[in-house]
Short mmCIF file of C-alpha atoms in Angstrom, two decimals:
data_model
loop_
_atom_site.label_atom_id
_atom_site.label_comp_id
_atom_site.label_asym_id
_atom_site.label_seq_id
_atom_site.Cartn_x
_atom_site.Cartn_y
_atom_site.Cartn_z
CA HIS A 10 -52.98 -44.52 241.58
CA GLY A 11 -54.46 -46.02 238.44
CA ASP A 12 -52.30 -49.13 238.76
CA LEU A 13 -53.28 -49.58 242.41
CA LEU A 14 -57.00 -49.34 241.65
CA ASN A 15 -56.55 -51.61 238.64
CA LYS A 16 -55.01 -54.30 240.85
CA TYR A 17 -57.81 -53.85 243.40
CA LEU A 18 -60.42 -54.50 240.69
CA TYR A 19 -58.43 -57.46 239.33
CA LEU A 20 -58.08 -59.13 242.72
CA GLY A 21 -61.74 -58.47 243.54
CA GLY A 22 -62.74 -60.67 240.61
CA ARG A 23 -65.98 -58.84 239.88
CA CYS A 24 -64.97 -56.77 236.86
CA ASP A 25 -64.30 -57.48 233.20
CA MET A 26 -60.62 -56.55 233.18
CA ARG A 27 -60.39 -56.84 229.39
CA SER A 28 -63.10 -54.20 228.98
CA ILE A 29 -61.35 -51.97 231.51
CA GLU A 30 -58.02 -52.35 229.67
CA VAL A 31 -59.71 -51.53 226.34
CA THR A 32 -61.10 -48.36 227.94
CA ILE A 33 -57.67 -47.42 229.28
CA GLN A 34 -56.01 -47.91 225.89
CA HIS A 35 -58.71 -45.87 224.13
CA LEU A 36 -58.21 -43.10 226.69
CA ILE A 37 -54.44 -43.10 226.19
CA THR A 38 -54.93 -42.93 222.42
CA SER A 39 -57.58 -40.19 222.57
CA GLY A 40 -55.83 -38.09 225.19
CA PHE A 41 -57.60 -34.91 226.29
CA ASN A 42 -57.34 -31.17 225.93
CA PRO A 43 -57.34 -29.26 229.26
CA GLY A 44 -57.40 -25.97 227.39
CA ALA A 45 -53.96 -24.93 228.63
CA GLN A 46 -52.88 -23.72 225.17
CA LYS A 47 -49.22 -24.21 226.19
CA ASP A 48 -49.74 -21.41 228.73
CA PRO A 49 -48.29 -22.18 232.19
CA TYR A 50 -50.84 -19.89 233.87
CA ARG A 51 -53.68 -21.91 232.36
CA GLY A 52 -51.91 -25.13 233.25
CA PHE A 53 -51.61 -24.19 236.92
CA VAL A 54 -55.22 -22.96 237.16
CA TYR A 55 -56.41 -26.20 235.53
CA THR A 56 -54.39 -28.48 237.80
CA SER A 57 -55.41 -26.47 240.90
CA PHE A 58 -59.02 -27.23 240.02
CA GLN A 59 -58.60 -30.77 238.72
CA GLU A 60 -56.48 -32.05 241.61
CA ARG A 61 -59.06 -30.80 244.12
CA ALA A 62 -61.87 -32.42 242.12
CA THR A 63 -59.96 -35.71 242.13
CA LYS A 64 -59.34 -35.43 245.88
CA ILE A 65 -63.04 -34.88 246.50
CA SER A 66 -64.18 -37.75 244.29
CA HIS A 67 -61.72 -40.27 245.76
CA GLY A 68 -62.64 -39.13 249.26
CA ASN A 69 -66.33 -39.68 248.53
CA VAL A 70 -65.66 -43.12 247.05
CA GLY A 71 -63.83 -43.96 250.28
CA LYS A 72 -66.83 -42.88 252.36
CA LEU A 73 -69.18 -45.04 250.28
CA ALA A 74 -66.81 -48.00 250.53
CA ARG A 75 -66.60 -47.60 254.31
CA GLU A 76 -70.40 -47.47 254.58
CA LYS A 77 -70.64 -50.72 252.59
CA GLY A 78 -67.98 -52.43 254.70
CA ASP A 79 -65.14 -52.49 252.15
CA LYS A 80 -62.24 -51.47 254.37
CA ASN A 81 -59.61 -52.08 251.68
CA LEU A 82 -61.19 -49.75 249.11
CA ALA A 83 -61.86 -47.18 251.84
CA ARG A 84 -58.17 -47.21 252.78
CA ILE A 85 -56.97 -47.08 249.17
CA SER A 86 -59.30 -44.16 248.39
CA ALA A 87 -58.19 -42.26 251.49
CA ILE A 88 -54.51 -42.65 250.53
CA ILE A 89 -55.14 -41.47 246.98
CA ALA A 90 -57.26 -38.54 248.18
CA GLY A 91 -54.41 -37.55 250.50
CA ASP A 92 -51.91 -37.62 247.63
CA GLU A 93 -54.22 -35.54 245.44
CA GLY A 94 -54.57 -33.05 248.29
CA ARG A 95 -50.80 -32.58 248.38
CA HIS A 96 -50.71 -32.09 244.60
CA GLU A 97 -53.54 -29.57 244.90
CA LYS A 98 -51.68 -27.50 247.48
CA ALA A 99 -48.55 -27.41 245.32
CA TYR A 100 -50.33 -26.10 242.24
CA GLN A 101 -52.38 -23.61 244.23
CA THR A 102 -49.18 -22.31 245.81
CA PHE A 103 -47.72 -21.74 242.32
CA VAL A 104 -50.77 -19.63 241.43
CA THR A 105 -50.47 -17.68 244.69
CA GLU A 106 -46.90 -16.75 243.76
CA ILE A 107 -47.93 -15.79 240.21
CA LEU A 108 -50.61 -13.47 241.62
CA LYS A 109 -47.93 -11.63 243.61
CA ARG A 110 -45.97 -10.96 240.42
CA ASP A 111 -48.58 -10.72 237.65
CA PRO A 112 -52.12 -10.43 239.07
CA ASP A 113 -53.53 -8.96 235.85
CA GLY A 114 -52.24 -11.82 233.73
CA LEU A 115 -53.46 -14.55 236.07
CA ILE A 116 -56.89 -13.02 236.67
CA LYS A 117 -57.45 -12.66 232.92
CA VAL A 118 -56.63 -16.35 232.40
CA PHE A 119 -58.70 -17.51 235.38
CA GLY A 120 -61.74 -15.55 234.20
CA ASP A 121 -61.42 -16.83 230.64
CA MET A 122 -61.17 -20.45 231.79
CA MET A 123 -64.18 -20.13 234.06
CA ARG A 124 -66.29 -18.88 231.15
CA GLY A 125 -65.84 -22.32 229.69
CA GLN A 126 -65.87 -25.51 231.72
CA ILE A 127 -63.06 -27.38 233.41
CA VAL A 128 -63.05 -30.77 231.70
CA MET A 129 -61.87 -33.92 233.43
CA PRO A 130 -59.10 -36.09 231.90
CA ALA A 131 -61.53 -38.96 231.20
CA GLU A 132 -63.91 -36.84 229.09
CA LEU A 133 -63.08 -38.75 225.89
CA MET A 134 -63.11 -42.24 227.39
CA THR A 135 -64.85 -45.08 225.57
CA ASP A 136 -64.98 -48.85 225.89
CA GLY A 137 -65.46 -49.20 222.13
CA LYS A 138 -69.18 -49.87 222.64
CA ASP A 139 -70.89 -47.09 224.57
CA THR A 140 -70.55 -43.77 222.74
CA GLN A 141 -71.98 -41.97 225.79
CA LEU A 142 -69.77 -43.72 228.34
CA TYR A 143 -68.44 -40.58 230.01
CA ASN A 144 -71.89 -39.00 230.30
CA ASN A 145 -73.37 -42.21 231.70
CA PHE A 146 -70.49 -42.62 234.13
CA SER A 147 -70.82 -38.97 235.23
CA ALA A 148 -74.56 -39.41 235.80
CA VAL A 149 -73.91 -42.34 238.15
CA ALA A 150 -71.18 -40.37 239.96
CA GLN A 151 -73.61 -37.46 240.40
CA ARG A 152 -76.39 -39.73 241.69
CA LEU A 153 -74.10 -41.45 244.21
CA GLY A 154 -72.62 -38.14 245.38
CA VAL A 155 -69.10 -39.01 244.22
CA TYR A 156 -68.75 -35.78 242.25
CA THR A 157 -71.60 -33.33 241.73
CA ALA A 158 -72.40 -29.91 240.29
CA ILE A 159 -72.37 -28.58 243.86
CA ASP A 160 -68.79 -29.82 244.21
CA TYR A 161 -67.90 -27.86 241.06
CA ALA A 162 -69.25 -24.65 242.61
CA ASN A 163 -67.51 -25.38 245.91
CA ILE A 164 -64.16 -25.84 244.17
CA ILE A 165 -64.44 -22.45 242.48
CA GLU A 166 -65.30 -20.90 245.86
CA HIS A 167 -62.32 -22.63 247.47
CA LEU A 168 -59.92 -21.32 244.82
CA ILE A 169 -61.24 -17.77 245.15
CA LYS A 170 -60.73 -17.89 248.92
CA THR A 171 -57.33 -19.58 248.65
CA TRP A 172 -56.10 -16.93 246.23
CA ASP A 173 -57.83 -14.15 248.21
CA MET A 174 -59.53 -12.84 245.08
CA GLU A 175 -61.89 -10.61 247.05
CA ASN A 176 -59.02 -8.52 248.43
CA ILE A 177 -56.71 -8.17 245.43
CA THR A 178 -55.94 -4.53 244.69
CA GLY A 179 -53.70 -2.53 242.35
CA ILE A 180 -55.00 -4.17 239.19
CA SER A 181 -56.31 -2.72 235.92
CA SER A 182 -59.98 -1.81 235.43
CA GLU A 183 -60.37 -4.78 233.08
CA SER A 184 -58.92 -7.14 235.69
CA GLU A 185 -61.18 -5.62 238.33
CA LYS A 186 -64.22 -6.55 236.24
CA GLU A 187 -62.86 -10.09 235.89
CA ARG A 188 -62.21 -10.28 239.62
CA GLU A 189 -65.80 -9.25 240.38
CA TYR A 190 -67.08 -11.80 237.86
CA LEU A 191 -65.04 -14.57 239.47
CA CYS A 192 -66.17 -13.71 242.98
CA ARG A 193 -69.82 -13.98 241.93
CA LEU A 194 -69.37 -17.34 240.18
CA PRO A 195 -69.71 -19.78 243.13
CA THR A 196 -73.11 -18.40 244.12
CA ARG A 197 -74.26 -18.45 240.49
CA TYR A 198 -73.15 -22.04 239.89
CA ARG A 199 -74.60 -23.22 243.19
CA LYS A 200 -77.99 -21.70 242.39
CA LEU A 201 -77.99 -23.32 238.94
CA ALA A 202 -77.07 -26.71 240.44
CA GLU A 203 -79.74 -26.48 243.14
CA ARG A 204 -82.36 -25.33 240.63
CA SER A 205 -81.55 -28.28 238.38
CA MET A 206 -81.80 -30.76 241.26
CA ASN A 207 -85.04 -29.25 242.54
CA LYS A 208 -86.56 -29.36 239.07
CA LYS A 209 -85.63 -32.99 238.80
CA LYS A 210 -87.34 -33.76 242.10
CA LYS A 211 -90.39 -31.66 241.19
CA ASP A 212 -90.77 -33.41 237.84
CA ASP A 213 -90.19 -36.73 239.61
CA GLU A 214 -87.47 -37.61 237.14
CA ALA A 215 -85.68 -40.83 237.90
CA ASP A 216 -82.17 -41.59 236.73
CA VAL A 217 -82.27 -44.49 234.31
CA PRO A 218 -79.76 -47.18 235.35
CA GLN A 219 -77.03 -47.64 232.76
CA SER A 220 -75.21 -50.84 231.87
CA PHE A 221 -71.40 -50.84 231.88
CA SER A 222 -69.19 -53.34 230.09
CA TRP A 223 -66.69 -53.02 232.97
CA ILE A 224 -69.11 -54.98 235.18
CA TYR A 225 -70.28 -57.43 232.54
CA ASP A 226 -73.11 -55.15 231.38
CA ARG A 227 -74.75 -55.04 234.77
CA LYS A 228 -76.66 -51.84 235.42
CA ALA A 229 -75.77 -49.13 237.90
#
């Protein structure tokens, strides 16, 4: 997927491919920590979330590209989103099977991970110039509707429904408390996201355009 999008940007001729390659190499060097702690349960919960987030973001990029008349990018994004959707289903199926065999263990892990935040693989990216590159990039993605705080809440809700968390029985009292916590999370996150957006509108806060070396320091 990365190679395909890289070639699309190269052939488009509008991006600084050296800056993009520098960013890629920094990201490979830095790596990232998904918080799996060498625990397969954590790994499957993480990938169930992350693959759906990637599907959503690529799908939204495709919609924006289609609206702007870029049929090639729209098609590429749709293909990638479809692939991510298949990955998502595979990982979520693994978790479904784990829940049949060890619901207490999986619920404990799921609850613990949700008390933190699911980080995306590019969290540590840098172009060697902008120390806040990921935050600036995320702000633009949020503003354009590529990936938002509402999407985060919706993903949690989707996973809870997919794994039928509301109807799991035969678990320990500790797991029951975790289950109840998890089932309340989507509403809580959605309210926080909506409150933040409403406050921004009320205070008439405008997102400050940020320059990116990838596009020759043009602002977005």
